[in-house]
Coordinates of C-alpha atoms and ligand atoms in Angstrom, one line a residue:
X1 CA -7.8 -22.9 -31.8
X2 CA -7.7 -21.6 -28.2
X3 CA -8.7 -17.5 -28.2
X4 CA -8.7 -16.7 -24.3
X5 CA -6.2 -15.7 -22.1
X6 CA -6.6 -16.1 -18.5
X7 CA -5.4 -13.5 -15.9
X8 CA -3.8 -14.2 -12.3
X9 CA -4.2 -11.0 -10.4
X10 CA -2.6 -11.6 -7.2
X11 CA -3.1 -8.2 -4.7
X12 CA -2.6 -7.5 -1.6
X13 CA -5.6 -7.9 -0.5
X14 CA -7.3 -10.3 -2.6
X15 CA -6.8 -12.4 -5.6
X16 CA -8.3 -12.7 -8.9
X17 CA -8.6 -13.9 -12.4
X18 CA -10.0 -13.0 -15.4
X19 CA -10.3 -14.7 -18.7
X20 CA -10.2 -12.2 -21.5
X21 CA -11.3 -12.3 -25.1
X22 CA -8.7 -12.1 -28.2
X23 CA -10.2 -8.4 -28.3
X24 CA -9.4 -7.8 -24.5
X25 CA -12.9 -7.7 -23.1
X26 CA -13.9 -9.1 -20.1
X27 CA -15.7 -12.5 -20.7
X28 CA -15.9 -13.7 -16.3
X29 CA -14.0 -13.5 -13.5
X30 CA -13.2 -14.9 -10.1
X31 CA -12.0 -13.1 -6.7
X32 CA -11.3 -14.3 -3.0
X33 CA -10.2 -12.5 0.2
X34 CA -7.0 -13.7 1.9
X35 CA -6.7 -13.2 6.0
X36 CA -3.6 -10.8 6.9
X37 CA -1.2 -11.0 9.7
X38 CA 0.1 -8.3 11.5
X39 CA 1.9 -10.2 14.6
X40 CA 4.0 -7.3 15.3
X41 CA 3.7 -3.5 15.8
X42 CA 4.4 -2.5 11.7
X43 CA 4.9 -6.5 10.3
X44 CA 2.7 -7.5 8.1
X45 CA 2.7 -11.3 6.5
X46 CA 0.6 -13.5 4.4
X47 CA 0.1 -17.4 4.3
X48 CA 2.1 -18.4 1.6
X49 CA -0.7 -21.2 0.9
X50 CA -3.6 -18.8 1.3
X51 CA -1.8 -16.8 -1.7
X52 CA -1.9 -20.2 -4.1
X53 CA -4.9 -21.4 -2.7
X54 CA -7.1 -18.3 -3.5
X55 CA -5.2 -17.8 -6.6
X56 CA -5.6 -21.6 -7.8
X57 CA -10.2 -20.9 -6.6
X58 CA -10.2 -17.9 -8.3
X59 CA -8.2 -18.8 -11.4
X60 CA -11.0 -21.8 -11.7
X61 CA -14.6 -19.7 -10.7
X62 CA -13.6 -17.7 -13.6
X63 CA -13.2 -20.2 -16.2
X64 CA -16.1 -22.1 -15.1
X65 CA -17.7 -18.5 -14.8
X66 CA -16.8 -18.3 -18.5
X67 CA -18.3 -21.6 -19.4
X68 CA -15.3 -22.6 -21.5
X69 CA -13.3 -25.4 -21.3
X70 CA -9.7 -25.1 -19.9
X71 CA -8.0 -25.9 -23.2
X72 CA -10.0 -23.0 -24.5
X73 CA -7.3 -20.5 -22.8
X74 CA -4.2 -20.2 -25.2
X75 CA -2.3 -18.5 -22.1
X76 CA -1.7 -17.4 -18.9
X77 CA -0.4 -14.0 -18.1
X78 CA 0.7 -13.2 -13.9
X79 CA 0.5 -10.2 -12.2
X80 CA 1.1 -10.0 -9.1
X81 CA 1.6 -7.1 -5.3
X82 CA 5.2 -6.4 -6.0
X83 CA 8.1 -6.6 -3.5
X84 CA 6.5 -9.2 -1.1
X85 CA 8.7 -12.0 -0.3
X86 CA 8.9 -15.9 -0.5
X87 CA 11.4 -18.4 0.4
X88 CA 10.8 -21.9 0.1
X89 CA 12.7 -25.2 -0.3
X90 CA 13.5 -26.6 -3.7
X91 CA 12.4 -30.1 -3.0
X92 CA 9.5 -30.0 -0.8
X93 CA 8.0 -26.3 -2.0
X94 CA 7.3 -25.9 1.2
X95 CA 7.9 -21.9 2.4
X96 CA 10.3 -21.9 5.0
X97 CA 8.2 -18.5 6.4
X98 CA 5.3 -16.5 5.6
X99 CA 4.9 -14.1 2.9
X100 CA 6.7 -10.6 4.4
X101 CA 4.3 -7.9 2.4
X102 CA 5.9 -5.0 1.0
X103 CA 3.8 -2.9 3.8
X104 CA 6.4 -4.5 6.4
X105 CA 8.5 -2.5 8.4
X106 CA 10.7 -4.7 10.6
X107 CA 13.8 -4.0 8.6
X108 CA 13.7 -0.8 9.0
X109 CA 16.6 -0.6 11.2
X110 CA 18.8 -2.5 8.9
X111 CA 18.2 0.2 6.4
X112 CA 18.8 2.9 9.1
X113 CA 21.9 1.0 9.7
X114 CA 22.9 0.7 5.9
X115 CA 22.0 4.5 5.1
X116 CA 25.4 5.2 8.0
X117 CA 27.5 3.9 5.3
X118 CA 29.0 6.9 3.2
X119 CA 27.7 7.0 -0.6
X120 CA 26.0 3.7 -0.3
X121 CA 22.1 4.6 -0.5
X122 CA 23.3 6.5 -3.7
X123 CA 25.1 3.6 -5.3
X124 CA 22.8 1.2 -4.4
X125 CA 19.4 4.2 -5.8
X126 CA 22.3 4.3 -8.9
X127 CA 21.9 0.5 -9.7
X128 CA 18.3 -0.2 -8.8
X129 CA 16.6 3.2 -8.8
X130 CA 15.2 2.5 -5.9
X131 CA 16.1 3.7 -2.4
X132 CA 17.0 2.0 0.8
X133 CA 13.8 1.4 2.4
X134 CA 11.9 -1.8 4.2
X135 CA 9.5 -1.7 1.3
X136 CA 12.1 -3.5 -1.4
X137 CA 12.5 -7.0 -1.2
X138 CA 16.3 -7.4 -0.4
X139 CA 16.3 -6.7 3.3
X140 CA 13.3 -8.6 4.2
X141 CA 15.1 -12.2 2.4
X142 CA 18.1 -11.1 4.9
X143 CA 15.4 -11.0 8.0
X144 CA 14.4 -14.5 6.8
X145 CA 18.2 -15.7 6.3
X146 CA 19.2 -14.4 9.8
X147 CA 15.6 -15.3 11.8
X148 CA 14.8 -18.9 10.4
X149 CA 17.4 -21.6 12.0
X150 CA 19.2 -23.1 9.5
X151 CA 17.6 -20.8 6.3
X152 CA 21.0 -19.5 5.7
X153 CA 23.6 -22.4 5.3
X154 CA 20.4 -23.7 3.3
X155 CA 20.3 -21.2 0.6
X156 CA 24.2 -21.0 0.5
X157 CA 23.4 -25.0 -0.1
X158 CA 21.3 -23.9 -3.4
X159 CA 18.4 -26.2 -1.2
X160 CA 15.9 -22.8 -0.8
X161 CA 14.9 -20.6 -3.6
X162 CA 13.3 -16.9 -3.4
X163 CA 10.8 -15.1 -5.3
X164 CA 8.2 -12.7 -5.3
X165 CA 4.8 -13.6 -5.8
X166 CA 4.6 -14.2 -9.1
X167 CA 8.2 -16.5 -9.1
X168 CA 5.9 -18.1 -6.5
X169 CA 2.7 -18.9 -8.0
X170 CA 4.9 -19.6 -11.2
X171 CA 6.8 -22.4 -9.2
X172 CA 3.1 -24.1 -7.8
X173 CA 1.4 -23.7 -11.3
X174 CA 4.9 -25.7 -12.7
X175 CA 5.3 -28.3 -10.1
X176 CA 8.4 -26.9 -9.2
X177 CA 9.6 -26.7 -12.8
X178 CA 10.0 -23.4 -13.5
X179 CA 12.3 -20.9 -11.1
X180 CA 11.6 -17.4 -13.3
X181 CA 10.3 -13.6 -12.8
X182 CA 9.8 -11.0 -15.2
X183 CA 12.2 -7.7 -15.4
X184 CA 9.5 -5.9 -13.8
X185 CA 9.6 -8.1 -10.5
X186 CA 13.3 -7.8 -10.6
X187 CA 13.6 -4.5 -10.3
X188 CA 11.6 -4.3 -7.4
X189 CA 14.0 -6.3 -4.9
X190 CA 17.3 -3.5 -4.5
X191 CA 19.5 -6.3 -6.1
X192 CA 18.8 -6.1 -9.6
X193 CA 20.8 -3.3 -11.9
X194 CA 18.1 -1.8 -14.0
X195 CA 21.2 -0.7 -16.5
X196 CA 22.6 -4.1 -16.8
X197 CA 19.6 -6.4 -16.2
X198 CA 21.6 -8.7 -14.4
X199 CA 21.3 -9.5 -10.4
X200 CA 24.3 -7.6 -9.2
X201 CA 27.0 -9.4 -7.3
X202 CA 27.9 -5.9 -5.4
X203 CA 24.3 -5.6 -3.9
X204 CA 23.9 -9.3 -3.6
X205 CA 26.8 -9.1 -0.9
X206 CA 25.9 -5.3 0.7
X207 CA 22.5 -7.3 1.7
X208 CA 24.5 -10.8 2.2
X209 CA 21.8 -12.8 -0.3
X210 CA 22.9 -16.2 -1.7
X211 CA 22.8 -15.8 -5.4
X212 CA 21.9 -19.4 -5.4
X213 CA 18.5 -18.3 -4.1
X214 CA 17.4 -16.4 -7.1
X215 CA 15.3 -16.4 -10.2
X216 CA 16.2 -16.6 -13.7
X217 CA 15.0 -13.0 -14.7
X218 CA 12.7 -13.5 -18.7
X219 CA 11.5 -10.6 -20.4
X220 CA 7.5 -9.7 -19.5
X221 CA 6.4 -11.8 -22.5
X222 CA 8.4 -14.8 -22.5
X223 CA 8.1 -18.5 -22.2
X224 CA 7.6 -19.3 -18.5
X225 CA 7.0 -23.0 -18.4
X226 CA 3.5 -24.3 -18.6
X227 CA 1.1 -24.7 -15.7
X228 CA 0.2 -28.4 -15.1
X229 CA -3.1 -29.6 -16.0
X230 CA -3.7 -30.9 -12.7
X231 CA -4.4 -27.8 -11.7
X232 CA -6.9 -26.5 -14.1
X233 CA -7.7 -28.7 -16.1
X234 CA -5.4 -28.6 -19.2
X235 CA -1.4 -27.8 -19.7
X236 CA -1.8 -24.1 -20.1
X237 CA 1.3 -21.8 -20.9
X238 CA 2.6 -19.2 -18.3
X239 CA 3.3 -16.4 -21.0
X240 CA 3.2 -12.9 -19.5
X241 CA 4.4 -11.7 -16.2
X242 CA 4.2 -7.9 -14.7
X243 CA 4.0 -6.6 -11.4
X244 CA 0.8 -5.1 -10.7
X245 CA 1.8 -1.1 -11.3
X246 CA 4.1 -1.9 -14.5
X247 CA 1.0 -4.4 -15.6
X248 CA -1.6 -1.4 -15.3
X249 CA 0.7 0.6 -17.4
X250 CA 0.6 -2.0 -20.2
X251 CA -3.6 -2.4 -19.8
X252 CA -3.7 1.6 -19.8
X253 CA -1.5 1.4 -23.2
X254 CA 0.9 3.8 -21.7
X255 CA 3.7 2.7 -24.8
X256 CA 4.8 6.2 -26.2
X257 CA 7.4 7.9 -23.6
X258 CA 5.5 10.7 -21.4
X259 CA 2.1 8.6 -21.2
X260 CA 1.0 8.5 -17.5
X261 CA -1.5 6.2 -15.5
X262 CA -2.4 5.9 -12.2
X263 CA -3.9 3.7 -9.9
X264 CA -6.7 4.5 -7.1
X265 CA -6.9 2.2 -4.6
X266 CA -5.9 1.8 -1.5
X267 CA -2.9 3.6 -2.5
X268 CA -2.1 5.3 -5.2
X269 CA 0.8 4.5 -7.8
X270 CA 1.4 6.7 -10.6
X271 CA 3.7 5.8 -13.5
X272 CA 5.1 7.3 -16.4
X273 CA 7.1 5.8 -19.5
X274 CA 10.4 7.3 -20.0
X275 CA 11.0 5.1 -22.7
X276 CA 14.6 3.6 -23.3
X277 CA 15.8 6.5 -20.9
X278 CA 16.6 5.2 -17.1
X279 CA 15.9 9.2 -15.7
X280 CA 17.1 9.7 -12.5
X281 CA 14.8 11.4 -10.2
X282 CA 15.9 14.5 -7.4
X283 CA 13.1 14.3 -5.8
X284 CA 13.1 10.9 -4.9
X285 CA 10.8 9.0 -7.2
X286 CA 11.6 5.8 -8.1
X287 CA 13.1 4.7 -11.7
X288 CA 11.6 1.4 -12.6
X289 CA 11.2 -1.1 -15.3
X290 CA 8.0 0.3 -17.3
X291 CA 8.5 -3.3 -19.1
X292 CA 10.8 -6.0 -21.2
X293 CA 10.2 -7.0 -24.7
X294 CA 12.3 -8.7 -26.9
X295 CA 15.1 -8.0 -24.7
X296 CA 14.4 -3.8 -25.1
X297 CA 13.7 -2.5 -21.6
X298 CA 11.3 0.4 -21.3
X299 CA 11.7 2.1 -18.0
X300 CA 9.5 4.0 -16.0
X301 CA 9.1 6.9 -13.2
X302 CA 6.7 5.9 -10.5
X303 CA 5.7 8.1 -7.1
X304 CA 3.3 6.6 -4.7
X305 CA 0.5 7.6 -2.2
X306 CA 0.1 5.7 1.0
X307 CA -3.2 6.7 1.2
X308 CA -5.4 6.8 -1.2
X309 CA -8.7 4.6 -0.8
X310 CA -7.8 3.7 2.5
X311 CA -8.6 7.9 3.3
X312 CA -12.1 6.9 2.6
X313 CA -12.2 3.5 4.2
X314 CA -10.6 5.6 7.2
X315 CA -13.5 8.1 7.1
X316 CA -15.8 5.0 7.2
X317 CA -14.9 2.9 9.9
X318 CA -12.7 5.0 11.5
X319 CA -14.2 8.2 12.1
X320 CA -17.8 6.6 10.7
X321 CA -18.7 9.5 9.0
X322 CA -20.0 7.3 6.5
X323 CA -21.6 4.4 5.9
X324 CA -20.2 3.7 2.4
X325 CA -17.4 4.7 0.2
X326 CA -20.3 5.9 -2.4
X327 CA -21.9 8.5 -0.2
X328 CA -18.3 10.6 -1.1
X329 CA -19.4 11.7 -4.1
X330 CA -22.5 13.5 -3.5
X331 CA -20.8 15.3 -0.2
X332 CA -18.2 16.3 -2.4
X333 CA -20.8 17.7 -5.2
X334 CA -23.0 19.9 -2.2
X335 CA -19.1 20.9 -0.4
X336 CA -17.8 21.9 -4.2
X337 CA -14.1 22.7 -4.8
X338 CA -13.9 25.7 -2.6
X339 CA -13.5 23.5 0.6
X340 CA -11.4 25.4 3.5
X341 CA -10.8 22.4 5.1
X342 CA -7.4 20.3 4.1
X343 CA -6.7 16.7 5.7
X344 CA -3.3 15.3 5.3
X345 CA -3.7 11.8 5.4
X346 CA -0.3 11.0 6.6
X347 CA -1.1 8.1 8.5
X348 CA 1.7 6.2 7.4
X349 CA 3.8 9.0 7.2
X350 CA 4.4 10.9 4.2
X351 CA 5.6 8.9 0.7
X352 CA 6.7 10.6 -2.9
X353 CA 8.4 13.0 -3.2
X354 CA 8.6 13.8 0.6
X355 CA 9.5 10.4 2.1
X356 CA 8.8 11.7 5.7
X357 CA 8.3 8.4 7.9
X358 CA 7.8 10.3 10.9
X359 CA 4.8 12.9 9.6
X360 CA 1.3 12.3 11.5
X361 CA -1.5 13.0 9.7
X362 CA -3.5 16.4 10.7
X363 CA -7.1 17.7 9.3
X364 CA -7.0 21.9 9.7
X365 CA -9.2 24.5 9.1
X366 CA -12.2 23.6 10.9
X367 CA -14.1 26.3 12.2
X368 CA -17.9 26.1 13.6
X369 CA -19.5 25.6 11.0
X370 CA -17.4 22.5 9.4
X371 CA -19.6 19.6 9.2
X372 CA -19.5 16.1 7.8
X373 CA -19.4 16.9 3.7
X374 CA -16.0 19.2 4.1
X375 CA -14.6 16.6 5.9
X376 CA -14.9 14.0 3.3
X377 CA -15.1 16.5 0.4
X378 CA -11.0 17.0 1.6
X379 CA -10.3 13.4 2.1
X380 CA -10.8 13.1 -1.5
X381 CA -8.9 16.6 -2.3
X382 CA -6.4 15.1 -0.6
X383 CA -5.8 12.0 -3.3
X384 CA -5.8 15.1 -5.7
X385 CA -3.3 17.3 -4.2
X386 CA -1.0 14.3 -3.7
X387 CA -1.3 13.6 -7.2
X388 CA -0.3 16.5 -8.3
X389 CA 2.7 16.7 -5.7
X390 CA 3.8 13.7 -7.7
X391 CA 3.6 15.2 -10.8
X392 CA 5.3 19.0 -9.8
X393 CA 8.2 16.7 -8.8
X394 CA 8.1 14.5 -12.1
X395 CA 8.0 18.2 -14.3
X396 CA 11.0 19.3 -12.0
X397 CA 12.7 16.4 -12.9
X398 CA 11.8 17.3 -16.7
X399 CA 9.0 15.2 -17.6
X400 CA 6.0 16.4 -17.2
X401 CA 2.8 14.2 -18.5
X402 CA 0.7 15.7 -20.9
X403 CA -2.3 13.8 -19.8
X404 CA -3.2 10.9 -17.4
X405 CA -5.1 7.9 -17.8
X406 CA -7.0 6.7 -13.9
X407 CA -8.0 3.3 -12.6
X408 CA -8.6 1.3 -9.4
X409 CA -11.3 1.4 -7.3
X410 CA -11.8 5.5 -6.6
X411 CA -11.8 6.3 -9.8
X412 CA -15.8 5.3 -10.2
X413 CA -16.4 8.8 -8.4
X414 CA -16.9 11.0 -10.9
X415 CA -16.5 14.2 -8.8
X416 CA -12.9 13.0 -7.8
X417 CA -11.1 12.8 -11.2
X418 CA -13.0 16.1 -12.4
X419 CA -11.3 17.7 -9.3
X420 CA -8.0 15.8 -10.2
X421 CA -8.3 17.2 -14.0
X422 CA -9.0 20.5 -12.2
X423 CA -6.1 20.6 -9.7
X424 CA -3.5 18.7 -12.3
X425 CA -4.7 21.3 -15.2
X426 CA -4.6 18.1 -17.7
X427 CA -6.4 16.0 -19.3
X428 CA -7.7 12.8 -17.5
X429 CA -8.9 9.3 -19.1
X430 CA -10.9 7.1 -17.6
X431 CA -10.6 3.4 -19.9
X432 CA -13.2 1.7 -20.3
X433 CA -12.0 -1.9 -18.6
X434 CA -10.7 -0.2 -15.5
X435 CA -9.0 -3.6 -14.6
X436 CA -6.1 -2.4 -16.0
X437 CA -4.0 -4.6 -14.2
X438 CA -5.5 -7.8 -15.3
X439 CA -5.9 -6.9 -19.0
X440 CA -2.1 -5.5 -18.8
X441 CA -0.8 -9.3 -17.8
X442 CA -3.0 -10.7 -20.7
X443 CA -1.8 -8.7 -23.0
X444 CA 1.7 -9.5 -22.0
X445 CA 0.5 -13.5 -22.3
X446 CA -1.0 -12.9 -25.7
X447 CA 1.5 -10.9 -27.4
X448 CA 3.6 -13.9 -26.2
X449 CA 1.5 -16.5 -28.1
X450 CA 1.1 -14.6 -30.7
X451 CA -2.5 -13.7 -30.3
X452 CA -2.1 -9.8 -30.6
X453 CA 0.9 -8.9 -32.9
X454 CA 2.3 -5.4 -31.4
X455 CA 1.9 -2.8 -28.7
X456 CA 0.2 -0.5 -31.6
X457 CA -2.9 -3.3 -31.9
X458 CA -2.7 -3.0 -28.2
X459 CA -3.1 0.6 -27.8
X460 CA -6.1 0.6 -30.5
X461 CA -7.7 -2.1 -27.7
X462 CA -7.7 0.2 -25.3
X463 CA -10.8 2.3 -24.7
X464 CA -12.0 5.3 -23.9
X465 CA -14.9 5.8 -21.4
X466 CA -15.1 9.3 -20.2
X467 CA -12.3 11.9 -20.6
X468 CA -12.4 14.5 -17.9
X469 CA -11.2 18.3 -18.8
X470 CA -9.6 20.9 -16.3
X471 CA -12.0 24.1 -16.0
X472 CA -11.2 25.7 -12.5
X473 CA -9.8 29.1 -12.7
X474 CA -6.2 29.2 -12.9
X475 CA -6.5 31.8 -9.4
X476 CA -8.8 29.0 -7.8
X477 CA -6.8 26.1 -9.0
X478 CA -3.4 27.7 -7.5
X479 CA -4.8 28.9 -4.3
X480 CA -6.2 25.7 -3.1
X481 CA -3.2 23.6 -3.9
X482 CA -0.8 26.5 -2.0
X483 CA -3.5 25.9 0.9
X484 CA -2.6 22.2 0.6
X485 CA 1.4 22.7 0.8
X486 CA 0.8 25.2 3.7
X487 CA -1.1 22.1 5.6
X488 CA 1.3 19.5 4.4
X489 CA 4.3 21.7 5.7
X490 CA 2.9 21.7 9.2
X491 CA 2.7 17.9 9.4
X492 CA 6.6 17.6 8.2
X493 CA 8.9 16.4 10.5
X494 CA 12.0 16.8 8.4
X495 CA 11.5 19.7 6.3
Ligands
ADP1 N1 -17.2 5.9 -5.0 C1 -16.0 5.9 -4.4 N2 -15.5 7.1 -4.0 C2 -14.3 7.2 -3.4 N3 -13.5 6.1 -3.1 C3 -14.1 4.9 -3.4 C4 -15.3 4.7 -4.0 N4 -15.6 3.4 -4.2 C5 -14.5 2.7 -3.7 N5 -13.6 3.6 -3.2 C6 -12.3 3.3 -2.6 O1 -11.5 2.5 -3.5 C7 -10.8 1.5 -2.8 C8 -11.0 0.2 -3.5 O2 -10.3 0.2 -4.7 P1 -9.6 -1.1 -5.3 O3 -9.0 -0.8 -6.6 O4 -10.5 -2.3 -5.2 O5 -8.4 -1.3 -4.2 P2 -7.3 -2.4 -3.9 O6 -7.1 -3.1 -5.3 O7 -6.1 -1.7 -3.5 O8 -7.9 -3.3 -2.9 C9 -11.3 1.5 -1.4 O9 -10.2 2.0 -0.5 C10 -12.5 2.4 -1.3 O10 -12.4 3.2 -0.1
G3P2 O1 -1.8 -5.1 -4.4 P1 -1.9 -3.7 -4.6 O2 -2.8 -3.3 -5.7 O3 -2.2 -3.0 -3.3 O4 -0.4 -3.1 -5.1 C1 0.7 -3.3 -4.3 C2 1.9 -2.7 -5.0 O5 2.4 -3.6 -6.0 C3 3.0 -2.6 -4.0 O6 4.2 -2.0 -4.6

């Protein structure tokens, strides 16, 4: 009987698998760098084989990694950088264009244009949760439509097909069988209503898409198809799908409403289950699907951070203060918490809850004396502040998280999520498996197949590494973050 399950992590970055025990431990893994494209000023694409190609490498260094045979793996679960967009044609597979990232901002006039129209960002944030921005998927299929000759009378012919990555690699691992997402994926495009859980004709024509283009939308553990043996050496089913954030929130366990993760990497993403409650955030956070079982959606609150790991990377090879990401820590440890100097990081502008595109980022407080340590020591402050600007705006919205469970990358420095206990005053988890993401779509794929029963054996799965507990003076704790809102207000362009 078949006992592992084998994870597709598809990032932006870099793609990965996993196979993971019955119990959810790690048993080997696989990873591969993909090039990225930036032919414009603020466009950013991917090679739509690249994406398959590194998936399909790594998906098959792990198993033989594993030393198990290919019918050993019950399952497949997909999870996948959200938002990024594929169109390709039904017969051939071939994409008609490259992969447009979520990062890309060459629809950003189109939204501009769309925002004009009275009441419309707020029917369309109504329906999706989301807001009218470049990130979302919908506008960047219309830039394809419009920009590839011929793409548009060929989707109203039913010839192309979208998806996001995971509707992608779903399609390759099928041979073209299998045309599905996940409600998670979905509700990441600005054309899927989050109430009805249905592709919605209204936004389908505000952002002129072909319905004939999309998905079928499954539940997160469903029945996806099966990947052909071809490719890995037995028929394997496809039985969980997530995108990466809600897929973290599953491997973190995050099931009861008010549980929080979040994720330090290059950005950040913080999420929070609201349960079977779709809140509606004022200060601009986004209202997601948390996750879809048995047809019961559990929906989420998520804020994001630009900038989280790519501070440090900046601080390494931009500034070269550093030499590696690891020297943070004990520059951090000899600065300590009372650190005069603030950087605001916005080098993208400013994202949740201030959604300032135009903010530059600014470092202040230096005086003569400011050397290399308070430099970094507030590039990683900065991750902490953020944070907790996120969760000021969730409380304000009335849901404040009682404690927070961390993963990604950062999340190994150990002087970074005491500070983030400190400045959030709650409670911080680190998990043991901090690939959250991975073990998140494998749990999807074996609750599917019936290898773990419910989300409670789940959440007993899940453990505990190190939890980290606030001690900073209330006085200290409030002073610093008021020094951060002083620095962030100087950077605002809008406020
Ligand atoms: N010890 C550390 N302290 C602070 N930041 C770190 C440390 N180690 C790695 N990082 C940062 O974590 C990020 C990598 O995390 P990862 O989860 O692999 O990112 P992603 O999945 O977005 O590529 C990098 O941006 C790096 O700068
Ligand atoms: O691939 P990551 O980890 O950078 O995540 C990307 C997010 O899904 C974008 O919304």
């Amino acid at each position: 009987m078949p006992r592992y399950i084998l994870s597709l992590d598809q990032g932006t970055t870099s793609s990965r698998a996993i196979v993971f025990s019955d119990q959810g431990t790690i048993i080997a893994s696989g990873q591969q760098e993909f090039s990225q494209h930036f032919p414009q000023p603020g466009w950013v694409e991917h090679e739509p084989q690249e994406i398959w190609q590194t998936t399909l490498s790594s998906a098959r260094q792990a198993i033989a990694e594993a030393g198990c045979l290919a019918s050993d793996i019950a399952a497949i679960g997909i999870t996948n950088q959200r938002e990024t967009t594929l169109i390709w044609d039904r017969n051939t597979g071939e994409p008609v264009y490259p992969a447009i990232v979520w990062q890309d901002r060459r629809t950003a006039d189109q939204c501009l244009a769309l925002k004009q129209q009275a009441g419309l960002e707020d029917k369309i944030n109504k329906k999706t949760g989301l807001l009218l921005d470049p990130y979302f998927s919908a506008t960047k299929i219309s830039w394809i439509l419009d920009n590839v000759e011929g793409a548009r009378e060929r989707a109203e012919r039913g010839e192309l097909a979208f998806g996001t990555v995971d509707s992608f690699l779903l399609w390759q691992l099928s041979g073209g069988e299998c045309h599905a997402t996940d409600a998670t994926n979905a509700s990441r495009t600005l054309l899927f209503n989050i109430h009805s859980q249905q592709w919605d004709d209204e936004l389908l024509e505000t952002f002129r898409v072909p319905a004939a283009l999309l998905p079928q939308v499954k539940d997160s553990a469903a029945d996806f198809g099966n990947a052909q043996s071809k490719w890995l050496g037995a028929e394997i089913p496809v039985a969980g799908i997530a995108g990466d954030q809600q897929a973290a929130l599953i491997g973190q366990a995050c099931f009861q409403p008010g549980m929080a993760k979040s994720t330090y990497g290059t950005g950040c993403f913080m999420m929070m289950n609201t349960g079977n409650k779709a809140l509606h955030s004022s200060h601009r956070l986004l209202t997601t699907v948390g996750y879809r079982l048995n047809g019961e959606t559990t929906y989420a609150l998520e804020g994001s951070i630009f900038m989280a790991g790519a501070t440090i990377q900046w601080i390494r090879d931009g500034l070269q203060l550093i030499c590696n990401a690891r020297e943070t820590q004990p520059l951090a440890e000899q600065t300590g918490y009372e650190n005069p100097v603030y950087m605001v990081p916005a080098f993208a502008g400013l994202g949740a809850p201030y959604w300032d595109p135009q903010a530059k980022g600014a470092i202040m407080g230096l005086t003569r004396d400011t050397g290399i340590k308070e430099i970094v020591t507030a590039g990683l402050q900065a991750v902490c502040y953020q944070t907790r600007d996120l969760l000021e705006a969730m409380a304000e919205d009335g849901v404040k998280p009682a404690a927070l469970r961390v993963d990604g990358g950062m999340v190994v420095n150990a002087w970074l999520v005491q500070f983030l206990a400190d400045t959030l005053a709650i409670s911080i988890a680190r998990p043991q498996v901090t690939e959250t993401t991975a073990l998140g779509a494998a749990f999807l794929a074996g609750l599917q197949v019936g290898i773990f029963s419910s989300l409670e054996q789940l959440a007993e799965l899940w453990v505990h590494e190190q939890a980290f507990e606030p001690s900073l003076p209330e006085e200290a704790r409030e002073r610093l973050y008021q020094g951060w809102i002083d620095a962030v207000n100087r950077v605002r362009v809008d406020a």
